[in-house]
């Protein structure tokens, strides 16, 4: 017959494994439910330099 310390230890191991599993599932569910923006909120501008107007490097 097992003593109570072995039963308590087994319960803590199983409970800890369940907590880790639930935390992992919660993390995955919160990562997948983040809000994604389909379009850019900030208008993009083309930043092309006019190389002819720049002074030559020394």
mmCIF file of C-alpha atoms in Angstrom, residues 3-58:
data_model
loop_
_atom_site.group_PDB
_atom_site.id
_atom_site.type_symbol
_atom_site.label_atom_id
_atom_site.label_comp_id
_atom_site.label_asym_id
_atom_site.label_seq_id
_atom_site.Cartn_x
_atom_site.Cartn_y
_atom_site.Cartn_z
ATOM 1 C CA UNK A 3 1.747 6.088 1.731
ATOM 2 C CA UNK A 4 0.114 9.506 1.555
ATOM 3 C CA UNK A 5 3.286 11.335 0.539
ATOM 4 C CA UNK A 6 3.467 9.340 -2.711
ATOM 5 C CA UNK A 7 -0.196 10.076 -3.429
ATOM 6 C CA UNK A 8 0.297 13.777 -2.772
ATOM 7 C CA UNK A 9 3.423 13.865 -4.928
ATOM 8 C CA UNK A 10 1.614 12.148 -7.805
ATOM 9 C CA UNK A 11 -1.265 14.616 -7.472
ATOM 10 C CA UNK A 12 1.112 17.570 -7.594
ATOM 11 C CA UNK A 13 2.870 16.164 -10.666
ATOM 12 C CA UNK A 14 -0.406 15.578 -12.508
ATOM 13 C CA UNK A 15 -1.774 18.969 -11.428
ATOM 14 C CA UNK A 16 1.406 20.738 -12.528
ATOM 15 C CA UNK A 17 1.307 19.025 -15.907
ATOM 16 C CA UNK A 18 -2.296 20.106 -16.369
ATOM 17 C CA UNK A 19 -1.450 23.715 -15.449
ATOM 18 C CA UNK A 20 1.421 23.790 -17.947
ATOM 19 C CA UNK A 21 -0.821 22.340 -20.658
ATOM 20 C CA UNK A 22 -3.580 24.854 -19.945
ATOM 21 C CA UNK A 23 -1.115 27.754 -19.962
ATOM 22 C CA UNK A 24 0.230 26.611 -23.332
ATOM 23 C CA UNK A 25 -3.264 26.354 -24.794
ATOM 24 C CA UNK A 26 -4.170 29.774 -23.385
ATOM 25 C CA UNK A 27 -1.026 31.286 -24.907
ATOM 26 C CA UNK A 28 -1.813 29.797 -28.307
ATOM 27 C CA UNK A 29 -5.404 31.004 -28.183
ATOM 28 C CA UNK A 30 -4.421 34.566 -27.256
ATOM 29 C CA UNK A 31 -1.717 34.691 -29.948
ATOM 30 C CA UNK A 32 -4.162 33.595 -32.643
ATOM 31 C CA UNK A 33 -6.841 36.084 -31.603
ATOM 32 C CA UNK A 34 -4.721 39.213 -31.988
ATOM 33 C CA UNK A 35 -6.216 41.933 -34.123
ATOM 34 C CA UNK A 36 -4.707 42.178 -37.572
ATOM 35 C CA UNK A 37 -5.043 45.238 -39.763
ATOM 36 C CA UNK A 38 -5.680 44.346 -43.378
ATOM 37 C CA UNK A 39 -4.749 47.770 -44.719
ATOM 38 C CA UNK A 40 -2.029 50.120 -43.619
ATOM 39 C CA UNK A 41 -3.298 52.777 -41.209
ATOM 40 C CA UNK A 42 -0.450 55.132 -42.154
ATOM 41 C CA UNK A 43 -0.373 56.213 -45.772
ATOM 42 C CA UNK A 44 2.815 55.103 -47.450
ATOM 43 C CA UNK A 45 4.882 57.526 -49.459
ATOM 44 C CA UNK A 46 7.522 56.793 -51.992
ATOM 45 C CA UNK A 47 10.858 58.139 -50.758
ATOM 46 C CA UNK A 48 12.922 58.273 -53.895
ATOM 47 C CA UNK A 49 15.864 60.634 -53.847
ATOM 48 C CA UNK A 50 16.569 62.794 -56.859
ATOM 49 C CA UNK A 51 20.229 61.922 -57.281
ATOM 50 C CA UNK A 52 20.813 64.770 -59.709
ATOM 51 C CA UNK A 53 20.046 67.408 -57.085
ATOM 52 C CA UNK A 54 22.405 65.973 -54.467
ATOM 53 C CA UNK A 55 25.924 67.462 -54.208
ATOM 54 C CA UNK A 56 28.812 65.214 -55.106
ATOM 55 C CA UNK A 57 30.733 63.551 -52.302
ATOM 56 C CA UNK A 58 34.256 64.814 -51.769
#
